[in-house]
CSV table of C-alpha atoms and ligand atoms in Angstrom, one decimal:
chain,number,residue,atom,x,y,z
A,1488,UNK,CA,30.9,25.5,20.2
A,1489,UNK,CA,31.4,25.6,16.1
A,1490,UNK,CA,34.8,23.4,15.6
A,1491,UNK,CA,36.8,23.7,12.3
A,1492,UNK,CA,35.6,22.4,9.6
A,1493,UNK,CA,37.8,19.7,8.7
A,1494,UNK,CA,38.0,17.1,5.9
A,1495,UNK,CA,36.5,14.6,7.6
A,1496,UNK,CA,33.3,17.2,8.0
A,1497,UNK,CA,34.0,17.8,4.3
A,1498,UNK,CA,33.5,14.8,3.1
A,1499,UNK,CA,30.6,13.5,5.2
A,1500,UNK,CA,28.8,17.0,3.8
A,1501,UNK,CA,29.8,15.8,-0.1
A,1502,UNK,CA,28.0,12.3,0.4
A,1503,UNK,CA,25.5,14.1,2.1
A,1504,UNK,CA,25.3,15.9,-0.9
A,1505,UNK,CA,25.2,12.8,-3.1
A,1506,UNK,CA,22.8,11.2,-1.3
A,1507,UNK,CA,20.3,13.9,0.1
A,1508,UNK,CA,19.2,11.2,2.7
A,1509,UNK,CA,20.8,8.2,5.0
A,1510,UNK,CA,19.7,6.5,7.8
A,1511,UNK,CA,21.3,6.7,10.9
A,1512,UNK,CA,23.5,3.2,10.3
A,1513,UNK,CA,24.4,4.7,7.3
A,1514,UNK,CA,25.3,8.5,9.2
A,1515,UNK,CA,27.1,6.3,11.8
A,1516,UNK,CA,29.3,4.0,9.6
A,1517,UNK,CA,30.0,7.2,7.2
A,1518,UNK,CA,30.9,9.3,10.4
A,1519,UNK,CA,33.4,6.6,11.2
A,1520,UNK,CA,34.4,5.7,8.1
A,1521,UNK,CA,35.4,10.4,7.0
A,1522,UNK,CA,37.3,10.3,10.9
A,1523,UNK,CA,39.4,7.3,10.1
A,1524,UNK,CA,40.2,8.1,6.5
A,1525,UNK,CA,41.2,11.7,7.2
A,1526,UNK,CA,43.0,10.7,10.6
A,1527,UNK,CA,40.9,12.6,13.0
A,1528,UNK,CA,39.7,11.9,16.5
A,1529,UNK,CA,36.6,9.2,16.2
A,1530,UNK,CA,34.0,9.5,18.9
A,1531,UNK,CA,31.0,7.0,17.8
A,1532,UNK,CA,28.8,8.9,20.1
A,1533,UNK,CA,29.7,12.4,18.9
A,1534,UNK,CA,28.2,12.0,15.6
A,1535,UNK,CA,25.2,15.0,16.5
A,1536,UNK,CA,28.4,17.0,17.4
A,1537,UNK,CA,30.4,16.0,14.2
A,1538,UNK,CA,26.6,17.2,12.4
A,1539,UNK,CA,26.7,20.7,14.2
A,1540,UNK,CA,29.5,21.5,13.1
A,1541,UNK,CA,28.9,21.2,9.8
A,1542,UNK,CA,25.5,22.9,10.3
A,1543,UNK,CA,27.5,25.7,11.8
A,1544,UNK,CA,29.3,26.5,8.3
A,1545,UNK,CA,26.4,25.4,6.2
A,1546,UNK,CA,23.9,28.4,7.7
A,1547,UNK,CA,25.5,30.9,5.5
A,1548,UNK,CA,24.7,28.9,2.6
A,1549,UNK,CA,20.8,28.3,3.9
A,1550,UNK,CA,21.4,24.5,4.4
A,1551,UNK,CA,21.0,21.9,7.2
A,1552,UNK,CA,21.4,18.6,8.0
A,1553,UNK,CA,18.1,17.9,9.7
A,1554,UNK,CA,17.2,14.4,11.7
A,1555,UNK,CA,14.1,13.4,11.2
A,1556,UNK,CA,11.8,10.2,12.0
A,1557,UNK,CA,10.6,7.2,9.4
A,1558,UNK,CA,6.8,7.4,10.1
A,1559,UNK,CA,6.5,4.0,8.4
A,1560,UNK,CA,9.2,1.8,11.2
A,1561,UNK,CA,10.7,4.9,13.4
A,1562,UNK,CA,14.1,4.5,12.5
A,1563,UNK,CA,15.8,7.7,12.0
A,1564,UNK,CA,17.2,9.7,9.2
A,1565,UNK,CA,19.7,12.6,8.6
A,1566,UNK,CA,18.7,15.0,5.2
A,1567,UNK,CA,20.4,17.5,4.1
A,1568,UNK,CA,18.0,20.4,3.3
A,1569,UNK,CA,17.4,23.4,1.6
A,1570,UNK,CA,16.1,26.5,4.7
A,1571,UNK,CA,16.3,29.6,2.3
A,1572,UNK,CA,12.9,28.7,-0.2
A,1573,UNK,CA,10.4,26.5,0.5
A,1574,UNK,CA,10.4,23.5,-0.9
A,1575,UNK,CA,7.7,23.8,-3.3
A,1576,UNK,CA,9.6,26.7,-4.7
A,1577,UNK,CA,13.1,24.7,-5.3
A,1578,UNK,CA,10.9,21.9,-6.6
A,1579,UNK,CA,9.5,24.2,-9.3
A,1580,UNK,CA,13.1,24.0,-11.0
A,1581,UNK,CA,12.1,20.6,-11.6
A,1582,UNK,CA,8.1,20.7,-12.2
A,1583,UNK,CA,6.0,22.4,-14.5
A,1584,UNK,CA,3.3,24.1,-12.8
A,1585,UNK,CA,0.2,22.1,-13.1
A,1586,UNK,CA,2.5,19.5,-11.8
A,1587,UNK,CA,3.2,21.2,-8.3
A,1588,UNK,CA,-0.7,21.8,-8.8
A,1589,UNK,CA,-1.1,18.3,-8.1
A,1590,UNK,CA,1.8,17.7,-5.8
A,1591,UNK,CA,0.2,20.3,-3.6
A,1592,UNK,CA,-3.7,19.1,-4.2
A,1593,UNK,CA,-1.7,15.2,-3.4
A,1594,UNK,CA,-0.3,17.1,0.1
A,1595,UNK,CA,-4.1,18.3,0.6
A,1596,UNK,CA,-5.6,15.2,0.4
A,1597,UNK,CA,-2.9,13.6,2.9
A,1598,UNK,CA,-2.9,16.2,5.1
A,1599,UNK,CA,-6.7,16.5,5.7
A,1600,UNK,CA,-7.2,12.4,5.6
A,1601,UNK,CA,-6.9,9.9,9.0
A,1602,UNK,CA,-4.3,8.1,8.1
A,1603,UNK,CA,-2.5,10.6,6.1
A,1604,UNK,CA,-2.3,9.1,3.2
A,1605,UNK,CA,-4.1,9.5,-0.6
A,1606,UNK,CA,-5.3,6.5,-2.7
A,1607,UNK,CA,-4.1,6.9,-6.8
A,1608,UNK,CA,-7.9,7.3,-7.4
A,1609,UNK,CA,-8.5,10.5,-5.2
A,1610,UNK,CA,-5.6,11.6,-6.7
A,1611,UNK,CA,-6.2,11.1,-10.1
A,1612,UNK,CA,-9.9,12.9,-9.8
A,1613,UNK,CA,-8.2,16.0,-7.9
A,1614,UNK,CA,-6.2,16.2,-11.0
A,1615,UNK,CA,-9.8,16.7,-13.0
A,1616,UNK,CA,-10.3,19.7,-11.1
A,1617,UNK,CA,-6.9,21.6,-11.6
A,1618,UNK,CA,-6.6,25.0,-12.3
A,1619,UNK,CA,-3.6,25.5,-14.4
A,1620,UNK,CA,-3.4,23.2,-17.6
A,1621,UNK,CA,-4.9,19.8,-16.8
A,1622,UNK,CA,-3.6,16.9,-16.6
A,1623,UNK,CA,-4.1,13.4,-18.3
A,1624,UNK,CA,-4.9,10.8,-16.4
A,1625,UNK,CA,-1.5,8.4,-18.1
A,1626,UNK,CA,0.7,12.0,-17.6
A,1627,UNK,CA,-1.1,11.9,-13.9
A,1628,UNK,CA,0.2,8.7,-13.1
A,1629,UNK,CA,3.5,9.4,-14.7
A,1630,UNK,CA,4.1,11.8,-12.7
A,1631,UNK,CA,3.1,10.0,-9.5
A,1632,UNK,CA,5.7,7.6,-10.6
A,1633,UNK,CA,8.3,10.8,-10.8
A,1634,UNK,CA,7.3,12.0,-7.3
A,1635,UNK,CA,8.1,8.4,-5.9
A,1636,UNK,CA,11.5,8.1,-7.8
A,1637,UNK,CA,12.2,11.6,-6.8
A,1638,UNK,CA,11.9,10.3,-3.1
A,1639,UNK,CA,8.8,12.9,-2.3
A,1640,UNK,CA,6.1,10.1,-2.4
A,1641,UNK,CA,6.0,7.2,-1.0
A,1642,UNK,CA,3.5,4.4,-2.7
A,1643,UNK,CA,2.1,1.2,-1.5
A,1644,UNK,CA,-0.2,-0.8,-3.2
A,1645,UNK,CA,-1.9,2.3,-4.9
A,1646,UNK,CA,-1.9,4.4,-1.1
A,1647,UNK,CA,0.4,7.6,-2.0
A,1648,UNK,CA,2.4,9.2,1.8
A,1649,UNK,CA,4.8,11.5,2.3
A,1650,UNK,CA,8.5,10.4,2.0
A,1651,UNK,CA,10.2,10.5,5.2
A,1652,UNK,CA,12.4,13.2,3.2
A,1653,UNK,CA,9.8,15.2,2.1
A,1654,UNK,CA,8.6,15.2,5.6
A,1655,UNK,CA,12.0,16.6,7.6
A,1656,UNK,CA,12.3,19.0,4.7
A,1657,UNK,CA,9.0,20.0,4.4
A,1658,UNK,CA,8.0,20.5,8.0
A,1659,UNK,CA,8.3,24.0,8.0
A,1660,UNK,CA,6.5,24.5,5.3
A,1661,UNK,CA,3.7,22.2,6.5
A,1662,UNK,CA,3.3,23.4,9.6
A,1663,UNK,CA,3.0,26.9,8.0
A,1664,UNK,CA,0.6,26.3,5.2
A,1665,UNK,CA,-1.5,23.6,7.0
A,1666,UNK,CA,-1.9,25.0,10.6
A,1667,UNK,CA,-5.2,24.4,11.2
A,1668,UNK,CA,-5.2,20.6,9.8
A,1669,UNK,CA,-2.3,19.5,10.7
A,1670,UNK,CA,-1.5,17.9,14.2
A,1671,UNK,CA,1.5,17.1,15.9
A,1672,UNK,CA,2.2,13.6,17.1
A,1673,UNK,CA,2.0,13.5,21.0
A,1674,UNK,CA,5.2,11.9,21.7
A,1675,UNK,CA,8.0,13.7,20.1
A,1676,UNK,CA,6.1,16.7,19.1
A,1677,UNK,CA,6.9,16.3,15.2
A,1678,UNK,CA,4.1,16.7,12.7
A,1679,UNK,CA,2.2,13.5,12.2
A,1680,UNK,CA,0.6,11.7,9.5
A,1681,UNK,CA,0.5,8.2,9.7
A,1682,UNK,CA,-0.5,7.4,13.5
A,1683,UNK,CA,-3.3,6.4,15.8
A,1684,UNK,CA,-5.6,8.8,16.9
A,1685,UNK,CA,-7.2,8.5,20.4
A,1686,UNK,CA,-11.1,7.8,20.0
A,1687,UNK,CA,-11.9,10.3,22.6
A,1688,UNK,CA,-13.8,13.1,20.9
A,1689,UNK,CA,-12.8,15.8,23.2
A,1690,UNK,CA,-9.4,14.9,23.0
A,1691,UNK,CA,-8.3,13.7,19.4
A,1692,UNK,CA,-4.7,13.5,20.0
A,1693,UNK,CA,-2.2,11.9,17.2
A,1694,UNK,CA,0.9,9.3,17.7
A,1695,UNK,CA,2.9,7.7,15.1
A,1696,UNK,CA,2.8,4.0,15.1
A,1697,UNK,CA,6.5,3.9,16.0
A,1698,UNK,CA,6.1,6.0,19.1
A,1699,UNK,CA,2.7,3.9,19.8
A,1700,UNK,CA,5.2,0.8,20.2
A,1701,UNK,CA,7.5,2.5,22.0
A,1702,UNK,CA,5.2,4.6,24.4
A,1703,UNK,CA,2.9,1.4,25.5
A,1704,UNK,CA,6.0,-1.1,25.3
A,1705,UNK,CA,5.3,-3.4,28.2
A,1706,UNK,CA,2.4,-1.5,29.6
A,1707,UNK,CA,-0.8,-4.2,29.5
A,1708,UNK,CA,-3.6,-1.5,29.6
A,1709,UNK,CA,-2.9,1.0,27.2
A,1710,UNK,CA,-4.2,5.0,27.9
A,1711,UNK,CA,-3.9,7.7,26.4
A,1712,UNK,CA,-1.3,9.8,27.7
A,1713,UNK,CA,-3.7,12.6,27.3
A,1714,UNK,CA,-7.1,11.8,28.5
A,1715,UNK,CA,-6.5,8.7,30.1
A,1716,UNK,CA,-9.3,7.3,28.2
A,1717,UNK,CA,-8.6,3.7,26.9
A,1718,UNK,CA,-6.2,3.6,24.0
A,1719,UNK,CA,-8.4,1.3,21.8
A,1720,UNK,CA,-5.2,0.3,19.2
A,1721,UNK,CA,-3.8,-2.5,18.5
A,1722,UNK,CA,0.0,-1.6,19.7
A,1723,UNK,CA,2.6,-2.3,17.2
A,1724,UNK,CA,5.1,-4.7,17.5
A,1725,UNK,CA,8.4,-2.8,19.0
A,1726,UNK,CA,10.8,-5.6,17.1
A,1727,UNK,CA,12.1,-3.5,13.6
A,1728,UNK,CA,11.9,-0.6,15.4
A,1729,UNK,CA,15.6,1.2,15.8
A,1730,UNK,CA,15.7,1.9,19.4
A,1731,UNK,CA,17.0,5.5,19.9
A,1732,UNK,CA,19.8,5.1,22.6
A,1733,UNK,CA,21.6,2.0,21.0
A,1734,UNK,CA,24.4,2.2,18.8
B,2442,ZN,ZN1,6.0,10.6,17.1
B,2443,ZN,ZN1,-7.0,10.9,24.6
């Protein structure tokens, strides 16, 4: 089970550290990269191994590199993140308080929308309604522009989502705070935001576009996995996607 922690391990843990995020090229090339320049045994396909054993020694210290999934084009990501607070709390180092007020009313609105995501001007009226000190509407979108450079927003032409960082370190908290909202994508059972939404009433389940190409890849009559009821989509494209099993 837990290896020793070597200095290969150690220094794939201090550019974790730099980094706080990296795709899975990125994991792979590094994990390569720490084995070779310390002299130790390289397996390419050991890297989730190489990882838990660096979880092992990092559990005392109430960190984790998690995996998580890009909701935007499925590729996947290794953070490092933070178990022992929520994140809100080690934010609040960071953030003044009516500024987590409005990074929590942003996760509201995104959390309770379709598509989960939150357009600049729903944002900017939440932040006419705070409770702690309010907020102006230039030091509003300052601080939107914080959140994104900070990596826990993502923005596209004035749409606000959750990063895919925020999201593998937040899911805890999430799931926790927004039980009753929030659904889980059908597919790989991960908390879902930005996804298709089967049309059946009665049945309402949630899969992230990436899954959706993967899932009905090659099928010519889409339905739902759930319900069977026609899957009414259109079905992204799978090309961009990172497919799982290559390396
Ligand atoms: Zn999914
Ligand atoms: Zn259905």
């Amino acid at each position: 089970m837990a290896q020793h922690l070597g200095d290969s391990h150690r220094r794939f843990l201090q550019k974790m550290m730099v980094s706080g995020i990296i795709d899975d090229k990125k994991a792979k090339a590094l994990h390569q990269f720490c084995c070779e320049t310390h002299k130790t045994q390289y397996a390419p396909d050991k890297l989730d191994e190489f990882i838990e054993t660096i979880n092992s020694k990092l559990q005392p210290l109430f960190m984790q590199i998690r995996k998580g999934m890009s909701e935007e084009n499925g590729q996947q990501f290794y953070a490092l993140v933070n178990t022992a607070e929520t994140e809100i709390t080690r934010m609040s180092s960071e953030y003044a308080d009516n500024e987590l007020e409005l990074f929590r009313k942003t996760m509201d609105l995104i959390v309770s929308s379709e598509n989960g995501t939150a357009s600049s001007t729903d944002i900017l009226n939440s932040a006419d309604m705070m409770i702690t000190k309010k907020l102006k509407k230039s030091e509003t979108e300052h601080l939107l522009t914080r959140l994104v450079s900070d990596k826990w927003l993502c923005e596209k032409r004035g749409e606000y989502t959750l990063s895919t960082r925020c999201i593998i370190e937040m899911e805890p908290y999430i799931r926790a705070m927004y039980q009753d909202q929030v659904k889980m994508c059908y597919i790989c059972h991960s908390v879902a935001f930005q996804c298709q939404i089967c049309d059946n009433p009665s049945c309402g389940i949630k899969i992230h576009r990436p899954c959706v190409a993967r899932y009905f890849k090659g099928r010519t009559e889409p339905h739902c996995p759930s319900c069977d009821d026609f899957w009414p989509h259109e079905i992204p494209e799978v090309r961009g996607l990172h497919s799982q099993s290559k390396r």
